[in-house]
Amino acid sequence: MITLRHVAKQFGSGTKALEDIDAEIQPGDFVALLGPSGCGKSTLLRLLSGLEHPSSGEIDWGHNGPPAPGEIGYVFQDPTLLPWADAAENVYLPLRLRGVSRAAAMPRVSAILKQMGLAGFEQAKPKSLSGGMKMRVSIARALVSKPSLLLLDEPFAALDEFTRHRLQDDLLALWRESRMTVIFVTHSIYEAAYLASQIIIMTSRPGRIFTTITSDLQDEAQRRNSPAYHTTVSQITECFQRSVPA
Ligand code: ADP
């Protein structure tokens, strides 16, 4: 379990990005960090990667301590693929950097590309892939080392709505199958309501948690049409209305 106690982050520039953040993330949770631009979502995600540290307060990682770099997968809005390398080589990269031989890695690389719907595209270069496919490669690269914690920073924000819906469904299927902990930054109320088991609603200047909503929609079929999904969307919308000072 990850526990945040009174976590604050102030940058050298003086900007106070986060203040008094208290949260508990259980193993296997799908957490959405939801809020307007600039409220500190990405900063909080970086703190949760263990790569940056709070200015005050603490993050307690439980008895195993912070995850090792190989136990974390990171996905950004920009897929950041190597343009000269094909899909398989891009996915192999994190394993290559850890000294795993190509021969040992390729079965896993092919399996994860297949799981992401990219069988047959192993040799394709990024410039020949659509935006959605590039994001699939980026997610495959994050998953290739079998992380226990997957951090995603607005990964679908630049995609068209049809592609975004498909990738949201694929991500949910992956999460259900692996039961890894997923922390997902978004500024979309609909995306947070659709995906997450725990929705942390943040407000700006400095970023604070306004409230947390839990949701158990995950196993429902046809969720986009379900009353429970629409109730969660209304609940979140109402929280945002309450979070803005009169
Ligand atoms: P969000 O992800 O919600 O859009 P960010 O976490 O990116 O918000 O940023 C929160 C605030 O912290 C913003 O005002 C941003 O300008 C500032 N900020 C983020 N990173 C840095 C940094 N490295 N140095 C100084 N200020 C930063």
Short mmCIF file of C-alpha atoms and ligand atoms in Angstrom, two decimals:
data_model
loop_
_atom_site.label_atom_id
_atom_site.label_comp_id
_atom_site.label_asym_id
_atom_site.label_seq_id
_atom_site.Cartn_x
_atom_site.Cartn_y
_atom_site.Cartn_z
CA MET A 1 0.00 0.00 0.00
CA ILE A 2 1.20 3.54 -0.76
CA THR A 3 0.29 6.12 1.88
CA LEU A 4 0.76 9.85 1.41
CA ARG A 5 0.78 11.96 4.55
CA HIS A 6 0.64 15.76 4.38
CA VAL A 7 2.66 15.71 1.18
CA ALA A 8 3.64 19.12 -0.22
CA LYS A 9 5.82 20.10 -3.16
CA GLN A 10 7.31 23.53 -3.69
CA PHE A 11 9.68 24.11 -6.61
CA GLY A 12 12.86 26.19 -6.45
CA SER A 13 11.00 28.84 -8.48
CA GLY A 14 8.71 29.31 -5.46
CA THR A 15 5.70 27.63 -7.12
CA LYS A 16 3.76 25.61 -4.57
CA ALA A 17 2.44 22.77 -6.73
CA LEU A 18 0.97 20.57 -3.99
CA GLU A 19 -0.14 21.07 -0.41
CA ASP A 20 -1.39 18.76 2.31
CA ILE A 21 -1.96 15.69 0.15
CA ASP A 22 -3.26 12.70 2.12
CA ALA A 23 -4.13 9.54 0.21
CA GLU A 24 -4.03 5.77 0.40
CA ILE A 25 -3.50 3.60 -2.67
CA GLN A 26 -4.09 -0.13 -2.26
CA PRO A 27 -2.29 -2.69 -4.43
CA GLY A 28 -4.41 -3.35 -7.52
CA ASP A 29 -6.26 -0.01 -7.37
CA PHE A 30 -6.95 1.92 -10.56
CA VAL A 31 -6.55 5.52 -9.42
CA ALA A 32 -7.45 8.57 -11.50
CA LEU A 33 -5.84 11.89 -10.57
CA LEU A 34 -8.42 14.31 -11.93
CA GLY A 35 -8.29 18.08 -12.03
CA PRO A 36 -7.81 21.16 -14.20
CA SER A 37 -4.47 21.92 -15.88
CA GLY A 38 -1.86 23.16 -13.45
CA CYS A 39 -3.38 21.61 -10.31
CA GLY A 40 -0.32 19.43 -9.74
CA LYS A 41 -1.43 16.05 -11.17
CA SER A 42 1.83 15.41 -13.05
CA THR A 43 3.86 16.57 -10.07
CA LEU A 44 1.99 14.10 -7.85
CA LEU A 45 2.55 11.33 -10.40
CA ARG A 46 6.29 12.04 -10.42
CA LEU A 47 6.35 11.88 -6.62
CA LEU A 48 4.57 8.51 -6.84
CA SER A 49 7.27 7.26 -9.21
CA GLY A 50 9.77 7.81 -6.41
CA LEU A 51 11.97 9.80 -8.83
CA GLU A 52 11.11 13.12 -7.17
CA HIS A 53 10.65 13.81 -3.49
CA PRO A 54 8.15 15.87 -1.51
CA SER A 55 9.37 19.14 0.03
CA SER A 56 7.52 18.13 3.19
CA GLY A 57 5.31 15.30 4.38
CA GLU A 58 6.04 11.70 3.52
CA ILE A 59 5.22 8.91 1.12
CA ASP A 60 5.16 5.54 2.84
CA TRP A 61 5.64 2.68 0.37
CA GLY A 62 4.89 -0.07 2.89
CA HIS A 63 7.31 -2.77 3.93
CA ASN A 64 8.81 -3.26 0.45
CA GLY A 65 9.95 0.38 0.13
CA PRO A 66 9.73 2.41 -3.10
CA PRO A 67 9.45 0.32 -6.26
CA ALA A 68 12.68 -0.31 -8.17
CA PRO A 69 12.82 1.40 -11.61
CA GLY A 70 12.05 -1.93 -13.33
CA GLU A 71 8.86 -2.30 -11.29
CA ILE A 72 7.39 0.94 -12.64
CA GLY A 73 6.00 1.56 -16.12
CA TYR A 74 5.61 5.19 -17.24
CA VAL A 75 3.45 6.33 -20.18
CA PHE A 76 3.26 9.95 -21.34
CA GLN A 77 0.87 11.83 -23.63
CA ASP A 78 3.59 11.85 -26.28
CA PRO A 79 4.54 8.23 -27.06
CA THR A 80 8.24 9.30 -27.26
CA LEU A 81 9.29 6.42 -29.54
CA LEU A 82 12.73 6.23 -31.14
CA PRO A 83 11.93 7.24 -34.75
CA TRP A 84 14.69 5.13 -36.32
CA ALA A 85 13.76 1.93 -34.43
CA ASP A 86 10.87 -0.39 -35.27
CA ALA A 87 8.04 -1.25 -32.84
CA ALA A 88 9.79 -4.36 -31.46
CA GLU A 89 13.06 -2.49 -30.92
CA ASN A 90 11.22 0.33 -29.13
CA VAL A 91 9.53 -2.15 -26.80
CA TYR A 92 12.80 -4.01 -26.25
CA LEU A 93 14.58 -0.81 -25.16
CA PRO A 94 13.93 -0.96 -21.36
CA LEU A 95 15.07 -4.59 -21.29
CA ARG A 96 18.13 -3.76 -23.42
CA LEU A 97 19.06 -1.01 -20.97
CA ARG A 98 18.90 -3.60 -18.19
CA GLY A 99 21.25 -5.91 -20.07
CA VAL A 100 18.69 -8.49 -21.28
CA SER A 101 19.81 -10.05 -24.55
CA ARG A 102 17.68 -9.55 -27.68
CA ALA A 103 17.19 -13.31 -28.01
CA ALA A 104 15.94 -13.64 -24.44
CA ALA A 105 13.69 -10.58 -24.72
CA MET A 106 12.02 -11.11 -28.11
CA PRO A 107 9.40 -13.71 -27.06
CA ARG A 108 8.17 -11.33 -24.36
CA VAL A 109 8.35 -8.33 -26.75
CA SER A 110 6.29 -10.17 -29.38
CA ALA A 111 3.76 -11.37 -26.79
CA ILE A 112 3.18 -7.90 -25.37
CA LEU A 113 2.87 -6.36 -28.86
CA LYS A 114 0.31 -9.04 -29.69
CA GLN A 115 -1.56 -8.34 -26.46
CA MET A 116 -1.65 -4.65 -27.46
CA GLY A 117 -3.19 -5.56 -30.84
CA LEU A 118 0.02 -5.01 -32.81
CA ALA A 119 0.81 -8.53 -34.05
CA GLY A 120 2.29 -8.15 -37.54
CA PHE A 121 3.57 -4.62 -36.83
CA GLU A 122 6.77 -5.66 -35.03
CA GLN A 123 8.96 -4.30 -37.85
CA ALA A 124 6.94 -1.12 -38.46
CA LYS A 125 8.69 2.19 -37.85
CA PRO A 126 6.84 4.86 -35.81
CA LYS A 127 6.25 7.09 -38.88
CA SER A 128 4.12 4.37 -40.48
CA LEU A 129 1.93 3.92 -37.38
CA SER A 130 -1.23 5.87 -36.46
CA GLY A 131 -1.40 7.90 -33.23
CA GLY A 132 -3.32 5.12 -31.49
CA MET A 133 -0.82 2.48 -32.62
CA LYS A 134 2.11 4.57 -31.42
CA MET A 135 0.41 4.85 -28.03
CA ARG A 136 -0.05 1.06 -28.03
CA VAL A 137 3.71 0.65 -28.61
CA SER A 138 4.37 3.11 -25.79
CA ILE A 139 2.13 1.13 -23.41
CA ALA A 140 3.75 -2.15 -24.54
CA ARG A 141 7.17 -0.64 -23.77
CA ALA A 142 5.95 0.33 -20.28
CA LEU A 143 4.57 -3.17 -19.67
CA VAL A 144 7.44 -5.23 -21.07
CA SER A 145 9.26 -5.37 -17.74
CA LYS A 146 6.05 -6.54 -15.97
CA PRO A 147 5.73 -3.53 -13.65
CA SER A 148 3.67 -3.72 -10.47
CA LEU A 149 2.93 0.02 -10.78
CA LEU A 150 1.84 1.62 -14.05
CA LEU A 151 1.85 5.44 -14.15
CA LEU A 152 0.14 7.17 -17.08
CA ASP A 153 0.18 10.94 -17.64
CA GLU A 154 -2.76 11.93 -19.87
CA PRO A 155 -1.86 9.15 -22.31
CA PHE A 156 -4.97 9.42 -24.49
CA ALA A 157 -5.46 13.21 -24.48
CA ALA A 158 -4.14 13.69 -28.02
CA LEU A 159 -6.12 10.81 -29.58
CA ASP A 160 -9.45 10.98 -31.38
CA GLU A 161 -12.46 9.87 -29.35
CA PHE A 162 -12.95 6.52 -31.12
CA THR A 163 -9.32 5.53 -30.61
CA ARG A 164 -9.42 6.79 -27.03
CA HIS A 165 -12.45 4.62 -26.21
CA ARG A 166 -10.75 1.52 -27.61
CA LEU A 167 -7.53 2.17 -25.73
CA GLN A 168 -9.47 2.82 -22.52
CA ASP A 169 -11.16 -0.58 -22.91
CA ASP A 170 -7.85 -2.29 -23.67
CA LEU A 171 -6.20 -0.67 -20.66
CA LEU A 172 -9.06 -1.83 -18.42
CA ALA A 173 -8.72 -5.37 -19.79
CA LEU A 174 -4.97 -5.32 -19.12
CA TRP A 175 -5.49 -4.02 -15.60
CA ARG A 176 -8.11 -6.68 -14.82
CA GLU A 177 -5.83 -9.39 -16.11
CA SER A 178 -2.65 -8.26 -14.33
CA ARG A 179 -4.11 -6.63 -11.21
CA MET A 180 -1.19 -4.19 -11.21
CA THR A 181 -1.69 -0.81 -9.55
CA VAL A 182 -2.52 1.87 -12.13
CA ILE A 183 -2.32 5.62 -11.53
CA PHE A 184 -3.76 7.63 -14.38
CA VAL A 185 -3.62 11.42 -14.77
CA THR A 186 -6.50 12.95 -16.68
CA HIS A 187 -8.48 16.16 -16.94
CA SER A 188 -11.47 14.30 -18.38
CA ILE A 189 -14.34 13.65 -15.97
CA TYR A 190 -15.71 10.98 -18.33
CA GLU A 191 -12.39 9.18 -18.59
CA ALA A 192 -11.91 9.15 -14.81
CA ALA A 193 -15.47 7.91 -14.23
CA TYR A 194 -15.09 5.20 -16.85
CA LEU A 195 -11.73 3.83 -15.80
CA ALA A 196 -10.98 4.28 -12.16
CA SER A 197 -11.79 2.47 -8.94
CA GLN A 198 -10.63 5.52 -6.99
CA ILE A 199 -11.02 9.04 -8.37
CA ILE A 200 -8.95 11.69 -6.59
CA ILE A 201 -10.41 15.11 -7.39
CA MET A 202 -7.86 17.91 -7.16
CA THR A 203 -8.16 21.67 -7.03
CA SER A 204 -5.54 24.27 -8.00
CA ARG A 205 -3.19 26.77 -6.43
CA PRO A 206 -1.73 25.02 -4.65
CA GLY A 207 -2.93 21.57 -5.69
CA ARG A 208 -4.97 19.91 -2.98
CA ILE A 209 -7.27 16.92 -2.85
CA PHE A 210 -10.85 18.17 -2.75
CA THR A 211 -12.36 14.73 -2.31
CA THR A 212 -11.99 11.10 -3.33
CA ILE A 213 -14.74 9.06 -4.95
CA THR A 214 -14.66 5.28 -5.07
CA SER A 215 -16.41 3.43 -7.82
CA ASP A 216 -17.03 -0.24 -8.48
CA LEU A 217 -18.05 -0.03 -12.11
CA GLN A 218 -15.15 -2.06 -13.41
CA ASP A 219 -16.81 -5.36 -14.15
CA GLU A 220 -19.98 -4.04 -15.68
CA ALA A 221 -20.60 -4.68 -19.33
CA GLN A 222 -21.84 -1.78 -21.43
CA ARG A 223 -20.56 0.66 -18.83
CA ARG A 224 -20.72 3.71 -21.07
CA ASN A 225 -24.50 3.33 -21.07
CA SER A 226 -24.87 2.19 -17.48
CA PRO A 227 -26.72 4.26 -14.88
CA ALA A 228 -23.80 3.69 -12.44
CA TYR A 229 -21.34 5.35 -14.87
CA HIS A 230 -23.64 8.34 -15.35
CA THR A 231 -24.11 8.62 -11.59
CA THR A 232 -20.31 8.76 -11.12
CA VAL A 233 -20.02 11.44 -13.84
CA SER A 234 -22.72 13.52 -12.05
CA GLN A 235 -21.05 12.97 -8.68
CA ILE A 236 -17.69 14.22 -10.01
CA THR A 237 -19.30 17.18 -11.79
CA GLU A 238 -21.06 18.18 -8.60
CA CYS A 239 -17.77 17.98 -6.67
CA PHE A 240 -16.13 20.35 -9.13
CA GLN A 241 -19.00 22.80 -8.76
CA ARG A 242 -18.56 22.66 -4.97
CA SER A 243 -14.77 22.99 -5.26
CA VAL A 244 -14.98 26.40 -6.97
CA PRO A 245 -15.32 29.17 -4.37
CA ALA A 246 -18.55 31.20 -4.76
P1 ADP B 1 -0.93 19.40 -14.03
O1 ADP B 1 -0.28 18.10 -14.31
O2 ADP B 1 -2.13 19.29 -13.14
O3 ADP B 1 -1.24 20.21 -15.26
P2 ADP B 1 1.69 20.14 -13.01
O4 ADP B 1 1.98 19.15 -11.94
O5 ADP B 1 2.34 19.94 -14.33
O6 ADP B 1 0.11 20.29 -13.16
O7 ADP B 1 2.11 21.59 -12.49
C1 ADP B 1 1.62 22.15 -11.26
C2 ADP B 1 2.25 23.52 -11.07
O8 ADP B 1 3.64 23.36 -10.81
C3 ADP B 1 2.15 24.43 -12.29
O9 ADP B 1 1.98 25.76 -11.83
C4 ADP B 1 3.49 24.26 -12.98
O10 ADP B 1 3.84 25.41 -13.71
C5 ADP B 1 4.42 24.04 -11.78
N1 ADP B 1 5.59 23.21 -12.09
C6 ADP B 1 5.56 21.92 -12.53
N2 ADP B 1 6.80 21.42 -12.67
C7 ADP B 1 7.64 22.43 -12.32
C8 ADP B 1 9.07 22.56 -12.20
N3 ADP B 1 9.88 21.54 -12.52
N4 ADP B 1 9.57 23.75 -11.80
C9 ADP B 1 8.76 24.78 -11.45
N5 ADP B 1 7.41 24.73 -11.51
C10 ADP B 1 6.86 23.58 -11.92
#
